[in-house]
């Protein structure tokens, strides 16, 4: 069997998908994720050499401070486009469908209700591109995967740190004030794992 390709050089990794090179050279990825964990997947894929295009809503529903503080790190190496992808916006939807038709991978996150409302379901994405690989990312697994009673819940780094006991340990133990591990520990670790799974 032929030897696997070498990892990208540090320079290529810094430039991400824009410069090519790496394990995923030639692979086109559409990143529909928001906040930190999901976009980290796209950034890692760009570091592996993929050409990643990030789609953002012109009217984001999450905190703008997240975009300012973490946006550069979570979206490094990507091309970017602002699009309203909802079915009611004909021009934005047409542009979105054209993008999906041209890529190899779509990475997306969000609750099942939100994705249904936006028409971003596996059936719809496969209608646009029957060969596209889908990588859906969420906290508890969507209802279609049958992953328990919290499958339709939204979650962020903070409440997962609390649920897992990280805040208690980071804050000094039981009976003391809980404290958030200031770096998005869960977000970043989950994003790296998501990229490897994709």
Tab-separated table of N, CA, C and O in Angstrom, residues 50-104:
chain	number	residue	atom	x	y	z
A	50	UNK	N	-8.211	21.485	3.442
A	50	UNK	CA	-9.487	21.647	2.745
A	50	UNK	C	-9.743	23.117	2.422
A	50	UNK	O	-9.231	24.012	3.089
A	51	UNK	N	-10.558	23.349	1.406
A	51	UNK	CA	-10.998	24.701	1.070
A	51	UNK	C	-12.358	24.899	1.733
A	51	UNK	O	-13.350	24.303	1.319
A	52	UNK	N	-12.388	25.723	2.761
A	52	UNK	CA	-13.571	25.875	3.599
A	52	UNK	C	-14.218	27.232	3.351
A	52	UNK	O	-13.552	28.269	3.412
A	53	UNK	N	-15.520	27.213	3.094
A	53	UNK	CA	-16.303	28.441	2.958
A	53	UNK	C	-17.272	28.511	4.124
A	53	UNK	O	-18.062	27.593	4.342
A	54	UNK	N	-17.202	29.599	4.879
A	54	UNK	CA	-18.056	29.790	6.047
A	54	UNK	C	-19.260	30.638	5.662
A	54	UNK	O	-19.112	31.709	5.089
A	55	UNK	N	-20.456	30.149	5.967
A	55	UNK	CA	-21.688	30.892	5.715
A	55	UNK	C	-22.198	31.438	7.041
A	55	UNK	O	-22.418	30.685	7.993
A	56	UNK	N	-22.381	32.746	7.112
A	56	UNK	CA	-22.950	33.389	8.288
A	56	UNK	C	-24.220	34.116	7.901
A	56	UNK	O	-24.355	34.616	6.775
A	57	UNK	N	-25.144	34.196	8.851
A	57	UNK	CA	-26.364	34.967	8.638
A	57	UNK	C	-26.046	36.452	8.694
A	57	UNK	O	-25.223	36.880	9.512
A	58	UNK	N	-26.705	37.268	7.861
A	58	UNK	CA	-26.531	38.723	7.991
A	58	UNK	C	-27.053	39.241	9.335
A	58	UNK	O	-26.696	40.327	9.762
A	59	UNK	N	-27.909	38.437	10.006
A	59	UNK	CA	-28.474	38.821	11.302
A	59	UNK	C	-28.210	37.706	12.310
A	59	UNK	O	-29.109	36.922	12.646
A	60	UNK	N	-26.974	37.589	12.804
A	60	UNK	CA	-26.656	36.490	13.727
A	60	UNK	C	-27.459	36.598	15.010
A	60	UNK	O	-27.737	37.693	15.494
A	61	UNK	N	-27.838	35.445	15.557
A	61	UNK	CA	-28.646	35.425	16.771
A	61	UNK	C	-27.797	35.209	18.016
A	61	UNK	O	-28.311	35.237	19.114
A	62	UNK	N	-26.503	34.984	17.855
A	62	UNK	CA	-25.638	34.790	19.007
A	62	UNK	C	-24.852	36.065	19.289
A	62	UNK	O	-24.835	36.990	18.482
A	63	UNK	N	-24.218	36.115	20.428
A	63	UNK	CA	-23.569	37.327	20.910
A	63	UNK	C	-22.489	37.828	19.964
A	63	UNK	O	-21.596	37.072	19.579
A	64	UNK	N	-22.532	39.106	19.573
A	64	UNK	CA	-21.466	39.628	18.706
A	64	UNK	C	-20.096	39.588	19.355
A	64	UNK	O	-19.079	39.525	18.686
A	65	UNK	N	-20.062	39.610	20.705
A	65	UNK	CA	-18.770	39.539	21.381
A	65	UNK	C	-18.061	38.218	21.078
A	65	UNK	O	-16.837	38.153	21.045
A	66	UNK	N	-18.837	37.159	20.868
A	66	UNK	CA	-18.231	35.874	20.531
A	66	UNK	C	-17.480	35.992	19.212
A	66	UNK	O	-16.366	35.519	19.055
A	67	UNK	N	-18.102	36.676	18.252
A	67	UNK	CA	-17.461	36.845	16.953
A	67	UNK	C	-16.165	37.624	17.094
A	67	UNK	O	-15.148	37.284	16.497
A	68	UNK	N	-16.181	38.679	17.910
A	68	UNK	CA	-14.996	39.523	18.063
A	68	UNK	C	-13.886	38.771	18.791
A	68	UNK	O	-12.737	38.730	18.346
A	69	UNK	N	-14.208	38.150	19.927
A	69	UNK	CA	-13.176	37.558	20.772
A	69	UNK	C	-12.650	36.237	20.237
A	69	UNK	O	-11.467	35.953	20.319
A	70	UNK	N	-13.531	35.410	19.726
A	70	UNK	CA	-13.131	34.068	19.309
A	70	UNK	C	-13.182	33.867	17.793
A	70	UNK	O	-12.700	32.868	17.286
A	71	UNK	N	-13.806	34.805	17.094
A	71	UNK	CA	-14.053	34.601	15.670
A	71	UNK	C	-12.807	34.352	14.842
A	71	UNK	O	-12.799	33.504	13.946
A	72	UNK	N	-11.730	35.085	15.125
A	72	UNK	CA	-10.507	34.896	14.344
A	72	UNK	C	-9.950	33.490	14.515
A	72	UNK	O	-9.566	32.833	13.548
A	73	UNK	N	-9.913	33.010	15.757
A	73	UNK	CA	-9.377	31.672	16.008
A	73	UNK	C	-10.296	30.588	15.474
A	73	UNK	O	-9.841	29.603	14.896
A	74	UNK	N	-11.610	30.761	15.653
A	74	UNK	CA	-12.561	29.713	15.271
A	74	UNK	C	-12.857	29.710	13.782
A	74	UNK	O	-13.501	28.787	13.288
A	75	UNK	N	-12.414	30.739	13.055
A	75	UNK	CA	-12.717	30.811	11.619
A	75	UNK	C	-11.480	31.071	10.771
A	75	UNK	O	-11.583	31.504	9.631
A	76	UNK	N	-10.307	30.780	11.311
A	76	UNK	CA	-9.067	31.000	10.566
A	76	UNK	C	-9.010	30.103	9.336
A	76	UNK	O	-9.445	28.953	9.363
A	77	UNK	N	-8.474	30.642	8.256
A	77	UNK	CA	-8.243	29.840	7.058
A	77	UNK	C	-9.453	29.627	6.180
A	77	UNK	O	-9.403	28.855	5.231
A	78	UNK	N	-10.573	30.320	6.466
A	78	UNK	CA	-11.803	30.121	5.701
A	78	UNK	C	-12.098	31.312	4.807
A	78	UNK	O	-11.736	32.440	5.112
A	79	UNK	N	-12.801	31.041	3.726
A	79	UNK	CA	-13.450	32.104	2.986
A	79	UNK	C	-14.785	32.357	3.677
A	79	UNK	O	-15.287	31.501	4.393
A	80	UNK	N	-15.386	33.522	3.453
A	80	UNK	CA	-16.587	33.872	4.192
A	80	UNK	C	-17.630	34.493	3.277
A	80	UNK	O	-17.299	35.227	2.345
A	81	UNK	N	-18.907	34.188	3.570
A	81	UNK	CA	-20.013	34.799	2.832
A	81	UNK	C	-21.180	35.001	3.789
A	81	UNK	O	-21.426	34.174	4.670
A	82	UNK	N	-21.862	36.131	3.661
A	82	UNK	CA	-23.080	36.392	4.430
A	82	UNK	C	-24.275	36.038	3.567
A	82	UNK	O	-24.435	36.578	2.471
A	83	UNK	N	-25.127	35.135	4.060
A	83	UNK	CA	-26.295	34.700	3.298
A	83	UNK	C	-27.459	34.435	4.229
A	83	UNK	O	-27.288	33.822	5.283
A	84	UNK	N	-28.635	34.870	3.818
A	84	UNK	CA	-29.860	34.418	4.478
A	84	UNK	C	-30.303	33.168	3.726
A	84	UNK	O	-30.734	33.241	2.578
A	85	UNK	N	-30.164	32.004	4.372
A	85	UNK	CA	-30.397	30.731	3.686
A	85	UNK	C	-31.822	30.226	3.863
A	85	UNK	O	-32.162	29.145	3.380
A	86	UNK	N	-32.676	30.987	4.555
A	86	UNK	CA	-34.030	30.509	4.801
A	86	UNK	C	-34.805	30.385	3.490
A	86	UNK	O	-34.569	31.138	2.540
A	87	UNK	N	-35.725	29.419	3.412
A	87	UNK	CA	-36.488	29.205	2.175
A	87	UNK	C	-37.253	30.440	1.714
A	87	UNK	O	-37.537	30.587	0.514
A	88	UNK	N	-37.591	31.349	2.636
A	88	UNK	CA	-38.353	32.546	2.261
A	88	UNK	C	-37.519	33.562	1.490
A	88	UNK	O	-38.071	34.432	0.813
A	89	UNK	N	-36.188	33.479	1.584
A	89	UNK	CA	-35.296	34.418	0.890
A	89	UNK	C	-34.800	33.775	-0.401
A	89	UNK	O	-33.818	33.034	-0.408
A	90	UNK	N	-35.474	34.065	-1.496
A	90	UNK	CA	-35.217	33.350	-2.755
A	90	UNK	C	-33.772	33.498	-3.229
A	90	UNK	O	-33.131	32.512	-3.601
A	91	UNK	N	-33.238	34.720	-3.215
A	91	UNK	CA	-31.885	34.935	-3.747
A	91	UNK	C	-30.847	34.247	-2.865
A	91	UNK	O	-29.939	33.563	-3.367
A	92	UNK	N	-30.974	34.431	-1.548
A	92	UNK	CA	-30.037	33.790	-0.637
A	92	UNK	C	-30.122	32.279	-0.707
A	92	UNK	O	-29.099	31.581	-0.674
A	93	UNK	N	-31.337	31.771	-0.817
A	93	UNK	CA	-31.520	30.321	-0.877
A	93	UNK	C	-30.911	29.751	-2.152
A	93	UNK	O	-30.277	28.692	-2.137
A	94	UNK	N	-31.094	30.444	-3.272
A	94	UNK	CA	-30.521	29.972	-4.535
A	94	UNK	C	-28.997	29.941	-4.462
A	94	UNK	O	-28.359	28.979	-4.925
A	95	UNK	N	-28.407	30.977	-3.864
A	95	UNK	CA	-26.947	31.006	-3.721
A	95	UNK	C	-26.478	29.881	-2.808
A	95	UNK	O	-25.466	29.222	-3.069
A	96	UNK	N	-27.225	29.648	-1.730
A	96	UNK	CA	-26.893	28.574	-0.791
A	96	UNK	C	-26.950	27.213	-1.476
A	96	UNK	O	-26.033	26.387	-1.343
A	97	UNK	N	-27.998	26.954	-2.231
A	97	UNK	CA	-28.129	25.666	-2.920
A	97	UNK	C	-27.004	25.471	-3.930
A	97	UNK	O	-26.495	24.360	-4.105
A	98	UNK	N	-26.590	26.567	-4.591
A	98	UNK	CA	-25.474	26.463	-5.536
A	98	UNK	C	-24.175	26.116	-4.810
A	98	UNK	O	-23.360	25.331	-5.315
A	99	UNK	N	-23.984	26.686	-3.614
A	99	UNK	CA	-22.792	26.354	-2.832
A	99	UNK	C	-22.807	24.883	-2.410
A	99	UNK	O	-21.803	24.183	-2.531
A	100	UNK	N	-23.948	24.412	-1.899
A	100	UNK	CA	-24.051	23.011	-1.472
A	100	UNK	C	-23.768	22.070	-2.640
A	100	UNK	O	-23.094	21.051	-2.478
A	101	UNK	N	-24.245	22.423	-3.816
A	101	UNK	CA	-24.070	21.563	-4.989
A	101	UNK	C	-22.606	21.401	-5.386
A	101	UNK	O	-22.250	20.426	-6.047
A	102	UNK	N	-21.743	22.353	-4.959
A	102	UNK	CA	-20.349	22.340	-5.406
A	102	UNK	C	-19.373	21.790	-4.386
A	102	UNK	O	-18.177	21.726	-4.666
A	103	UNK	N	-19.846	21.438	-3.182
A	103	UNK	CA	-18.904	21.022	-2.140
A	103	UNK	C	-18.952	19.513	-1.915
A	103	UNK	O	-19.846	18.816	-2.377
A	104	UNK	N	-17.950	19.040	-1.179
A	104	UNK	CA	-17.862	17.622	-0.820
A	104	UNK	C	-18.417	17.349	0.569
A	104	UNK	O	-18.887	16.244	0.852
